[in-house]
Short mmCIF file of C-alpha atoms in Angstrom, two decimals:
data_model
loop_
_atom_site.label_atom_id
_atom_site.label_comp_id
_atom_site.label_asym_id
_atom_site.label_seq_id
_atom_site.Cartn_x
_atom_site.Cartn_y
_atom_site.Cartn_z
CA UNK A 190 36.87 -15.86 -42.57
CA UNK A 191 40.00 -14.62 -40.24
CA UNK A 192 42.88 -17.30 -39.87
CA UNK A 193 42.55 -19.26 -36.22
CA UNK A 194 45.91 -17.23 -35.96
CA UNK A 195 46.50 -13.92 -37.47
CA UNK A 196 48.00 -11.09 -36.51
CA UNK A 197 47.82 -7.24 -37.13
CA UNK A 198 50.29 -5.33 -39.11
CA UNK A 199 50.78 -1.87 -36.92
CA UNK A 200 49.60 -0.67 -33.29
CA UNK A 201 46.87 0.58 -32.12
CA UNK A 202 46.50 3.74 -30.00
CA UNK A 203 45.46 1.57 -27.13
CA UNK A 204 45.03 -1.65 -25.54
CA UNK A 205 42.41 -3.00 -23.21
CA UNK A 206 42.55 -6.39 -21.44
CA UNK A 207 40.43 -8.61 -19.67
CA UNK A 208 41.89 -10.27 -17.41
CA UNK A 209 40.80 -14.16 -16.23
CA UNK A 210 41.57 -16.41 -19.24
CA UNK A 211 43.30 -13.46 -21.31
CA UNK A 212 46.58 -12.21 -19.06
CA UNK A 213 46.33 -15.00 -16.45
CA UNK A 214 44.08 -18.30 -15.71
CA UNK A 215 44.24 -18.83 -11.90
CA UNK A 216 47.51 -17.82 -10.56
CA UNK A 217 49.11 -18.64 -13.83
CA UNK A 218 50.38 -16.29 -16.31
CA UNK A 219 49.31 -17.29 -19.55
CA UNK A 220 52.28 -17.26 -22.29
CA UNK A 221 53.55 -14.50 -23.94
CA UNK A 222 51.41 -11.91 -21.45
CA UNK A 223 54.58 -10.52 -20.10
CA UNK A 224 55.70 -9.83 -23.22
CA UNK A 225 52.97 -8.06 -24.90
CA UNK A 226 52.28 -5.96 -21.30
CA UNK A 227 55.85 -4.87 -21.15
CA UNK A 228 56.12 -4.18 -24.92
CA UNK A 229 53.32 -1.70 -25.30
CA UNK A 230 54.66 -0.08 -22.03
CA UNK A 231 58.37 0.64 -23.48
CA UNK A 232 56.39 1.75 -26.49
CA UNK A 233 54.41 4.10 -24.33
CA UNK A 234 51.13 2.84 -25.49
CA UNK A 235 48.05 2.89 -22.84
CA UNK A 236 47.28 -0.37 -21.47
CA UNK A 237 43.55 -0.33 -19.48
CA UNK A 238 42.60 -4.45 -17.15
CA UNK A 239 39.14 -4.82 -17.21
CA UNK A 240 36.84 -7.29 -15.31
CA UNK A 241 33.45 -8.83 -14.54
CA UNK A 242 34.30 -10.02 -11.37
CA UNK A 243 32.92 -8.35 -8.16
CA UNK A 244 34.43 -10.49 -5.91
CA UNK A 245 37.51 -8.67 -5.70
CA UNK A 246 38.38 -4.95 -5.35
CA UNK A 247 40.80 -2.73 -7.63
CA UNK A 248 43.70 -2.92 -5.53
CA UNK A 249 43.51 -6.95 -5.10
CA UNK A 250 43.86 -7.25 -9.15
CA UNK A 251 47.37 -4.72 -8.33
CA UNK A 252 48.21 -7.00 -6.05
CA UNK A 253 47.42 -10.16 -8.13
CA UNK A 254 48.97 -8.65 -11.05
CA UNK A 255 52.52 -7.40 -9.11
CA UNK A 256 52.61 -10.77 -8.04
CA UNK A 257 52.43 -12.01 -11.41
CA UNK A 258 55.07 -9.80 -12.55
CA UNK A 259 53.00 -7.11 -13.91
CA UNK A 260 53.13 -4.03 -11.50
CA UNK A 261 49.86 -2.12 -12.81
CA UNK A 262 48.71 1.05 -11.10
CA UNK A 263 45.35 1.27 -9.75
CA UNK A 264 44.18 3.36 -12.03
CA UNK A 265 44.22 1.62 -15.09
CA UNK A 266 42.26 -1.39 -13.15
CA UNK A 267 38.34 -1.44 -14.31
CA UNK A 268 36.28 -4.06 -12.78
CA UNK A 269 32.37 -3.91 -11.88
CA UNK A 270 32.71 -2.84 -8.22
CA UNK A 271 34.38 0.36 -9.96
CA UNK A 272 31.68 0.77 -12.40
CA UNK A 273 28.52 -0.28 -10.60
CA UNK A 274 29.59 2.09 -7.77
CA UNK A 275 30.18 5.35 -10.17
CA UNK A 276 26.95 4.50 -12.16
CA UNK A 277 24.94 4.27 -8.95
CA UNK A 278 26.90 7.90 -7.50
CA UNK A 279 26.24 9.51 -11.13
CA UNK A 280 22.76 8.09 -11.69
CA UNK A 281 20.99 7.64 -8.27
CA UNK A 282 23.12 8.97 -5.60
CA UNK A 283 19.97 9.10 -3.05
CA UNK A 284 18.58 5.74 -3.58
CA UNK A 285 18.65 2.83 -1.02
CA UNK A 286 20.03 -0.22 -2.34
CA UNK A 287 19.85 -3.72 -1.52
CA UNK A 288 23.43 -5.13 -2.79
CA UNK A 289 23.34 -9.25 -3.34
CA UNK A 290 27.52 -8.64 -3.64
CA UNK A 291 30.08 -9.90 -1.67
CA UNK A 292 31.87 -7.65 0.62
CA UNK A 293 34.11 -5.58 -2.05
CA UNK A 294 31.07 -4.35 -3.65
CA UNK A 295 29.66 -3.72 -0.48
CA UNK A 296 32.14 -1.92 0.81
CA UNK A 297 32.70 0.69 -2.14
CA UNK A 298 29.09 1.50 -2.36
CA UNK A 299 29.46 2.36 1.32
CA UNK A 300 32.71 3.90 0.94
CA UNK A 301 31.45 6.42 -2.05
CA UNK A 302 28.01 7.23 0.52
CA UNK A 303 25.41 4.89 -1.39
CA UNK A 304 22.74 3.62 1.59
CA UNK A 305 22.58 0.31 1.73
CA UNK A 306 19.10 -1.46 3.33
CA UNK A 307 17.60 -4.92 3.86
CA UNK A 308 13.99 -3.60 4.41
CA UNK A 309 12.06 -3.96 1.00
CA UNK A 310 9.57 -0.92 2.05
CA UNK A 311 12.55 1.30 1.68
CA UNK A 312 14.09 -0.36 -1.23
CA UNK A 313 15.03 1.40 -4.31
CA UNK A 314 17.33 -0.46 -6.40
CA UNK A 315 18.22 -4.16 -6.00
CA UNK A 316 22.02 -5.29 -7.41
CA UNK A 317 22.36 -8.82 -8.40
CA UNK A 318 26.03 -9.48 -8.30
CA UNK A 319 28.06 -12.60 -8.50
CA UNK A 320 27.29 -13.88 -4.74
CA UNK A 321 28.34 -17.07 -2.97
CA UNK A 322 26.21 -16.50 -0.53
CA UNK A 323 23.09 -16.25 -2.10
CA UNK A 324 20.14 -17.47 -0.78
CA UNK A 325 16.19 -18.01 -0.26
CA UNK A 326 16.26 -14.82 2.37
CA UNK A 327 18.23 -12.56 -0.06
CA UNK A 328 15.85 -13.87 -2.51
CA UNK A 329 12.96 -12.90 -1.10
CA UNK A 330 13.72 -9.53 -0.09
CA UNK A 331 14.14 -8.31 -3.78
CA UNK A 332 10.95 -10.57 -4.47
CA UNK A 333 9.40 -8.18 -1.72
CA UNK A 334 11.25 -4.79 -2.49
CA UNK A 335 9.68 -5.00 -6.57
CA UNK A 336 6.75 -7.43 -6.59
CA UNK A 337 4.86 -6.75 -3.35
CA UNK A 338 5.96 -2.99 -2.75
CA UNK A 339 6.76 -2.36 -5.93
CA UNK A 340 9.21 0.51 -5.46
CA UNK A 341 12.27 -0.89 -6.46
CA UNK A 342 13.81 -1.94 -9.96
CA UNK A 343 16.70 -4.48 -10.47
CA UNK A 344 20.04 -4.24 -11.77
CA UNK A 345 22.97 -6.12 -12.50
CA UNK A 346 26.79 -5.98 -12.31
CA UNK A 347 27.52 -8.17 -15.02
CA UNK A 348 25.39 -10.83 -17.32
CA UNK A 349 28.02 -13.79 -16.86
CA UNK A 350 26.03 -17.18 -16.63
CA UNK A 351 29.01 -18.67 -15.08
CA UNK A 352 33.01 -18.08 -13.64
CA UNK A 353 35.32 -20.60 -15.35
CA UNK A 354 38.10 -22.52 -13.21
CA UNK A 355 41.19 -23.62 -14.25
CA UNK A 356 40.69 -27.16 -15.62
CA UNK A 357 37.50 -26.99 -16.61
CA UNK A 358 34.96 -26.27 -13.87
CA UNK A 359 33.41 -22.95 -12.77
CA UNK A 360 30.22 -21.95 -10.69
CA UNK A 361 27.11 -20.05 -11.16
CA UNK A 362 27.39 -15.97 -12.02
CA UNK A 363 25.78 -12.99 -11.53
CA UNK A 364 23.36 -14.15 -14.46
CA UNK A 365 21.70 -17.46 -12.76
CA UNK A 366 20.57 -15.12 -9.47
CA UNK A 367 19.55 -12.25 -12.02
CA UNK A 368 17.14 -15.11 -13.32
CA UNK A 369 15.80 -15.96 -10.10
CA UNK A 370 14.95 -12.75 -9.29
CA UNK A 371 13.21 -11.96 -12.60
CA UNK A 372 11.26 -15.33 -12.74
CA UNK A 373 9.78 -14.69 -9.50
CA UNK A 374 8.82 -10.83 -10.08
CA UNK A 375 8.32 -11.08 -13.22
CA UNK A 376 10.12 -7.83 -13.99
CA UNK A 377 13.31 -8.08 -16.32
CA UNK A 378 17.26 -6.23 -15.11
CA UNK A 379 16.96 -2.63 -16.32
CA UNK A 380 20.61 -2.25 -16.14
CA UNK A 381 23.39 -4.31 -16.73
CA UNK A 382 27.10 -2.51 -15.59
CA UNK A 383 29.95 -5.11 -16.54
CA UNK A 384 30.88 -6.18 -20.06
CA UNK A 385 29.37 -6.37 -23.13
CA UNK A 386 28.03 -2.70 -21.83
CA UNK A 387 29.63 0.64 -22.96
CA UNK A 388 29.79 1.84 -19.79
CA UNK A 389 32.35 -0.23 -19.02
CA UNK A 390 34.17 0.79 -22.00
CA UNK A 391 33.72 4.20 -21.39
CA UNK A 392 34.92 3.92 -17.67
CA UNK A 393 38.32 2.00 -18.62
CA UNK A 394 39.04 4.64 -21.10
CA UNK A 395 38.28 7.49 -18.86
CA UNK A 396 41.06 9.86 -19.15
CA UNK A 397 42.26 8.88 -22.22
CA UNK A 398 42.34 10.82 -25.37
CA UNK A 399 41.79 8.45 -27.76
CA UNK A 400 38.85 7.24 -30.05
CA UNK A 401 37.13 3.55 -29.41
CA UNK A 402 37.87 2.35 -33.29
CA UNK A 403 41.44 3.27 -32.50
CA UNK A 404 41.41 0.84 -29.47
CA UNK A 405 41.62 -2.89 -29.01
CA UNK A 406 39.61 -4.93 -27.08
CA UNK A 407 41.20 -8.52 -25.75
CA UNK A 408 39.73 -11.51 -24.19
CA UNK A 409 38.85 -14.48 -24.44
CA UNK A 410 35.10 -14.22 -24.61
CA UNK A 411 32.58 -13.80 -27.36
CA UNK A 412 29.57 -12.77 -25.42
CA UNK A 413 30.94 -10.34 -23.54
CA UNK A 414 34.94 -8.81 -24.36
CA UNK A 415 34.30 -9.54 -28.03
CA UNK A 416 30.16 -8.43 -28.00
CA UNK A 417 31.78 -5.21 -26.64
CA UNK A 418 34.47 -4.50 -28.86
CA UNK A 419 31.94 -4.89 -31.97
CA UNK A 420 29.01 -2.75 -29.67
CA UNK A 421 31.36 0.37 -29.91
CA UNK A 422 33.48 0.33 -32.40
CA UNK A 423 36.79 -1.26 -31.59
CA UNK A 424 38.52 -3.54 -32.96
CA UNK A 425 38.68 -7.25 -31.17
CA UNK A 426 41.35 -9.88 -30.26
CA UNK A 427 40.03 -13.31 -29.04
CA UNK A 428 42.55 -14.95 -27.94
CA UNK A 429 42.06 -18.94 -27.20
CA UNK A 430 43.51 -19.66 -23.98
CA UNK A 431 40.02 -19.21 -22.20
CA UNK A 432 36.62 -19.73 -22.74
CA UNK A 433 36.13 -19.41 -26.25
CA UNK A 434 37.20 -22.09 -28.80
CA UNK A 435 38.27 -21.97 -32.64
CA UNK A 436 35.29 -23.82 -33.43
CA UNK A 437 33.37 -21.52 -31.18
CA UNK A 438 34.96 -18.62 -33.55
CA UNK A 439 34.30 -20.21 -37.07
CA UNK A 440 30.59 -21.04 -36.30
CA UNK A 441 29.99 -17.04 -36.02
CA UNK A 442 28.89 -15.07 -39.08
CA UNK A 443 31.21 -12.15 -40.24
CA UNK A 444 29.53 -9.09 -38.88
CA UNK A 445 29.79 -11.25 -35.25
CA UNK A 446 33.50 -12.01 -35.77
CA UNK A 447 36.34 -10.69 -33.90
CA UNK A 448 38.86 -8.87 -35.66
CA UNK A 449 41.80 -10.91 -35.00
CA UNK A 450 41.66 -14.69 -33.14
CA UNK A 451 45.04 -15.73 -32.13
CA UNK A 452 46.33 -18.71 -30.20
CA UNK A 453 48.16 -16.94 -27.96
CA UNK A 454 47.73 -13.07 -26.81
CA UNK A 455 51.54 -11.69 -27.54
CA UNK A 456 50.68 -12.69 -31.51
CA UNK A 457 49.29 -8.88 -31.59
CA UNK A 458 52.61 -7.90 -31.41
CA UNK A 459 52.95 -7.16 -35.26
CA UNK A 460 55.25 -9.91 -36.46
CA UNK A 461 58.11 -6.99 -38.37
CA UNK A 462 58.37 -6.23 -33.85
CA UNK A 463 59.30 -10.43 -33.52
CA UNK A 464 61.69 -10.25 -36.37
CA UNK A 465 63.34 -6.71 -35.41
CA UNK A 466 63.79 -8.35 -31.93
CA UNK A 467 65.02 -12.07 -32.63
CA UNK A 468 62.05 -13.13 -30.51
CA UNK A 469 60.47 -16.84 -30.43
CA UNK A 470 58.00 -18.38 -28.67
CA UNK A 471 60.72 -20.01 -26.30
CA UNK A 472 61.99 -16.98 -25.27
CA UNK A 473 59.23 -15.30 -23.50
#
């Protein structure tokens, strides 16, 4: 079994984050995040954000993140209003769709030219998405659109069950109004777009030359940053200053294991980097 802290020896080709829990938790950056960010930049290495969270467009995690002292450039930003809207342009670029989102998602779908309807007869796809404003009408206009017309399938933007908080709490996901809609149609999500799915992977490392098993995935996890690191190939960082726990870690079996768990994400700095540069932990 891996050490609750251990630490690779070299550095990978490339680096991909998620975000909430793993750079930051609430408007808090997390310790040693500015370090490992700014170190693989100097080094020159390509650094990708991902995230499950529709709520918020691209340009609001540049925002967050300049804030935060991390300027990050739009493109190398990934969340699920980026890759639900390019699946649905690639895949089905004529269908109507009924969005359960919140207004980023929205927008982008209408921004990119996807039709957007409330009237189940002309309903092709229905998107369950992390929405606050869910309800009994949404509800029963995807009940109408695939069980009584039965012209339109459902998918989802990402299989969360729920959004952690800082301190503790959280609130219902994308996954508790994918359930409602499948227990009352009795037909099961088709497609799921955010994280543990490849094609998230393969959207945050669009552009870049590089092989998945030369990657690393980080976050905090298991279900979903970790479940897609050992889906395609990469290798995996879990780092414990979000949802997962060491005892979480050491109940899994080997082939379920991330690669590296570490206490805190800057420890995949190889440690020859901390000695070569006099660094501590109370000098970040």
């Amino acid at each position: 079994m891996n050490d609750v802290i251990n630490a690779p020896t070299e550095f990978a080709k490339a680096y991909v984050f998620d975000m909430d829990g793993t750079i930051y938790l609430g408007d808090r950056l997390l310790p040693g995040s500015r370090r490992m960010i700014e170190e693989l930049r100097r080094r020159e290495i390509p650094v990708r954000f991902l995230s499950n969270n529709p709520t918020k467009d691209p340009d609001q995690y540049v925002e967050k993140l300049k804030k935060l002292g991390l300027p990050t450039a739009i493109e190398d930003i990934s969340n699920t209003v980026v890759t639900t809207t390019r699946w649905l342009v690639n895949n089905h670029p004529d269908a109507r769709v009924f969005a359960i989102a919140e207004e980023p998602l929205k927008r982008s779908l209408q921004q990119a030219g996807i039709e957007l309807s409330e009237d189940p007869e002309k309903i092709d796809i229905v998107i369950a998405s992390y929405d606050r404003a869910f309800d009994y009408r949404k509800l029963q206009i995807a009940f109408d659109a695939i069980w009584f017309y039965k012209r339109a399938f459902l998918i989802q933007t990402n299989p969360d069950r729920f959004c952690p908080f800082p301190g503790g709490r959280g609130e219902p996901d994308c996954a508790a109004i994918t359930a409602a809609i499948e227990a009352c149609t009795g037909q099961q999500c088709k497609v799921s777009l955010g994280k543990p799915s490849p094609i998230m992977l393969t959207e945050a490392l669009s552009g870049l030359d590089v092989d998945p098993s030369d990657c690393v995935m980080v976050g905090d996890r298991l279900q979903t940053d970790i479940q897609m690191a050992l889906d395609t190939g990469m290798k995996s960082a879990c780092v414990l200053t979000g949802e997962a726990t060491a005892e979480d870690v050491a109940a899994l079996d080997d082939k379920h294991r991330p690669t590296w768990t570490l206490d805190r994400i800057d420890r995949l700095i190889p440690a020859v980097t901390w000695q070569e540069l006099g660094w501590t932990e109370d000098n970040d």
